[in-house]
């Protein structure tokens, strides 16, 4: 019974469905990223007074096994800074590592951004 499923067309159907699912997810993510990029480009460039209220890092690590039995690990670090604007609203932006290192909680200045894109912070 199981043998006829895999070799009688069931395996090909499952393979095709998995391929379509993975391809569909790839297309969805691609469209979402392009949409956000386009939205940011069409958003006004704003400069507002703000205070740095929080900083955080997101570190991920991935283990890679090699055919020769070896293994290595790679690390990725993403940096985020939360600003509070005059209205009391808070907004978080992804920043570069060097920008992250230069900002200190409590810093007050002018935050420049466009949509969800961080453009800079200048202390006053």
mmCIF file of C-alpha atoms in Angstrom:
data_model
loop_
_atom_site.group_PDB
_atom_site.id
_atom_site.type_symbol
_atom_site.label_atom_id
_atom_site.label_comp_id
_atom_site.label_asym_id
_atom_site.label_seq_id
_atom_site.Cartn_x
_atom_site.Cartn_y
_atom_site.Cartn_z
ATOM 1 C CA UNK A 1 0.000 0.000 0.000
ATOM 2 C CA UNK A 2 2.717 2.489 1.022
ATOM 3 C CA UNK A 3 4.863 1.406 -1.876
ATOM 4 C CA UNK A 4 2.122 2.222 -4.365
ATOM 5 C CA UNK A 5 1.700 5.676 -2.796
ATOM 6 C CA UNK A 6 5.322 6.670 -3.302
ATOM 7 C CA UNK A 7 5.834 5.111 -6.709
ATOM 8 C CA UNK A 8 2.293 5.338 -8.023
ATOM 9 C CA UNK A 9 2.271 9.135 -8.269
ATOM 10 C CA UNK A 10 1.861 10.133 -4.618
ATOM 11 C CA UNK A 11 5.515 11.054 -4.196
ATOM 12 C CA UNK A 12 5.468 13.261 -7.280
ATOM 13 C CA UNK A 13 2.328 15.008 -6.044
ATOM 14 C CA UNK A 14 3.840 15.611 -2.587
ATOM 15 C CA UNK A 15 7.087 16.878 -4.155
ATOM 16 C CA UNK A 16 5.149 19.254 -6.428
ATOM 17 C CA UNK A 17 3.033 20.561 -3.525
ATOM 18 C CA UNK A 18 6.106 21.162 -1.340
ATOM 19 C CA UNK A 19 7.864 22.906 -4.236
ATOM 20 C CA UNK A 20 4.825 25.148 -4.779
ATOM 21 C CA UNK A 21 4.602 25.937 -1.056
ATOM 22 C CA UNK A 22 8.287 26.892 -0.777
ATOM 23 C CA UNK A 23 8.192 28.862 -4.018
ATOM 24 C CA UNK A 24 5.021 30.646 -2.857
ATOM 25 C CA UNK A 25 6.632 31.618 0.451
ATOM 26 C CA UNK A 26 9.679 32.941 -1.418
ATOM 27 C CA UNK A 27 7.474 35.059 -3.719
ATOM 28 C CA UNK A 28 5.409 36.338 -0.754
ATOM 29 C CA UNK A 29 8.521 37.452 1.157
ATOM 30 C CA UNK A 30 10.014 39.025 -1.979
ATOM 31 C CA UNK A 31 6.827 41.020 -2.659
ATOM 32 C CA UNK A 32 6.630 42.093 0.999
ATOM 33 C CA UNK A 33 10.251 43.340 1.018
ATOM 34 C CA UNK A 34 9.817 45.210 -2.277
ATOM 35 C CA UNK A 35 6.543 46.707 -0.995
ATOM 36 C CA UNK A 36 8.218 47.994 2.191
ATOM 37 C CA UNK A 37 11.142 49.379 0.183
ATOM 38 C CA UNK A 38 8.714 51.189 -2.142
ATOM 39 C CA UNK A 39 6.639 52.490 0.792
ATOM 40 C CA UNK A 40 9.788 53.851 2.464
ATOM 41 C CA UNK A 41 10.863 55.553 -0.762
ATOM 42 C CA UNK A 42 7.454 57.233 -1.067
ATOM 43 C CA UNK A 43 7.323 58.312 2.600
ATOM 44 C CA UNK A 44 8.382 61.826 3.581
ATOM 45 C CA UNK A 45 11.806 62.289 5.107
ATOM 46 C CA UNK A 46 11.144 63.463 8.666
ATOM 47 C CA UNK A 47 13.382 65.033 11.296
ATOM 48 C CA UNK A 48 11.971 65.161 14.823
ATOM 49 C CA UNK A 49 13.358 65.714 18.302
ATOM 50 C CA UNK A 50 13.723 62.418 20.125
ATOM 51 C CA UNK A 51 15.397 60.640 23.034
ATOM 52 C CA UNK A 52 17.175 57.290 22.870
ATOM 53 C CA UNK A 53 15.237 55.150 25.365
ATOM 54 C CA UNK A 54 16.479 51.613 24.659
ATOM 55 C CA UNK A 55 19.042 49.599 22.722
ATOM 56 C CA UNK A 56 19.045 45.899 21.979
ATOM 57 C CA UNK A 57 20.999 43.323 20.020
ATOM 58 C CA UNK A 58 19.656 40.200 18.359
ATOM 59 C CA UNK A 59 22.402 37.583 18.003
ATOM 60 C CA UNK A 60 21.760 34.406 16.068
ATOM 61 C CA UNK A 61 24.126 31.543 15.474
ATOM 62 C CA UNK A 62 24.045 28.786 12.895
ATOM 63 C CA UNK A 63 25.892 25.476 13.029
ATOM 64 C CA UNK A 64 27.191 24.116 9.732
ATOM 65 C CA UNK A 65 28.136 20.451 9.389
ATOM 66 C CA UNK A 66 30.621 19.551 6.668
ATOM 67 C CA UNK A 67 30.883 16.335 4.681
ATOM 68 C CA UNK A 68 34.328 15.650 6.194
ATOM 69 C CA UNK A 69 32.800 15.565 9.688
ATOM 70 C CA UNK A 70 33.898 19.074 10.611
ATOM 71 C CA UNK A 71 31.608 21.743 11.952
ATOM 72 C CA UNK A 72 31.721 25.504 12.192
ATOM 73 C CA UNK A 73 29.452 28.167 13.590
ATOM 74 C CA UNK A 74 28.587 31.548 12.141
ATOM 75 C CA UNK A 75 27.090 34.421 14.094
ATOM 76 C CA UNK A 76 24.895 37.289 12.913
ATOM 77 C CA UNK A 77 24.157 40.341 15.034
ATOM 78 C CA UNK A 78 21.353 42.811 14.342
ATOM 79 C CA UNK A 79 21.215 46.100 16.235
ATOM 80 C CA UNK A 80 18.067 48.038 17.196
ATOM 81 C CA UNK A 81 17.523 51.405 18.886
ATOM 82 C CA UNK A 82 14.225 52.674 20.319
ATOM 83 C CA UNK A 83 13.536 56.411 20.257
ATOM 84 C CA UNK A 84 10.809 58.329 22.039
ATOM 85 C CA UNK A 85 9.521 61.388 20.184
ATOM 86 C CA UNK A 86 7.936 64.506 21.717
ATOM 87 C CA UNK A 87 4.390 63.094 21.468
ATOM 88 C CA UNK A 88 5.426 60.177 23.696
ATOM 89 C CA UNK A 89 5.290 57.629 20.874
ATOM 90 C CA UNK A 90 8.154 55.181 20.604
ATOM 91 C CA UNK A 91 9.680 53.912 17.396
ATOM 92 C CA UNK A 92 12.366 51.275 16.884
ATOM 93 C CA UNK A 93 14.851 51.222 14.016
ATOM 94 C CA UNK A 94 17.475 48.768 12.850
ATOM 95 C CA UNK A 95 20.875 50.479 12.840
ATOM 96 C CA UNK A 96 24.446 49.568 11.939
ATOM 97 C CA UNK A 97 26.854 48.316 14.576
ATOM 98 C CA UNK A 98 28.881 51.525 14.490
ATOM 99 C CA UNK A 99 25.747 53.662 14.886
ATOM 100 C CA UNK A 100 24.617 51.400 17.737
ATOM 101 C CA UNK A 101 27.927 51.920 19.516
ATOM 102 C CA UNK A 102 27.721 55.699 19.224
ATOM 103 C CA UNK A 103 24.217 56.004 20.727
ATOM 104 C CA UNK A 104 23.661 55.985 24.480
ATOM 105 C CA UNK A 105 20.352 55.637 26.309
ATOM 106 C CA UNK A 106 19.289 59.128 27.339
ATOM 107 C CA UNK A 107 20.822 60.870 24.319
ATOM 108 C CA UNK A 108 18.585 63.706 23.085
ATOM 109 C CA UNK A 109 18.688 65.087 19.577
ATOM 110 C CA UNK A 110 17.224 65.142 16.102
ATOM 111 C CA UNK A 111 16.139 61.818 14.627
ATOM 112 C CA UNK A 112 15.874 61.600 10.840
ATOM 113 C CA UNK A 113 13.951 58.749 9.232
ATOM 114 C CA UNK A 114 11.907 57.840 6.183
ATOM 115 C CA UNK A 115 9.139 55.319 6.778
ATOM 116 C CA UNK A 116 10.786 52.435 8.632
ATOM 117 C CA UNK A 117 14.256 53.428 7.406
ATOM 118 C CA UNK A 118 16.630 55.010 9.938
ATOM 119 C CA UNK A 119 18.654 57.832 8.392
ATOM 120 C CA UNK A 120 20.510 59.326 11.334
ATOM 121 C CA UNK A 121 20.561 60.919 14.763
ATOM 122 C CA UNK A 122 22.266 64.179 15.682
ATOM 123 C CA UNK A 123 22.693 65.123 19.334
ATOM 124 C CA UNK A 124 21.560 68.621 20.326
#
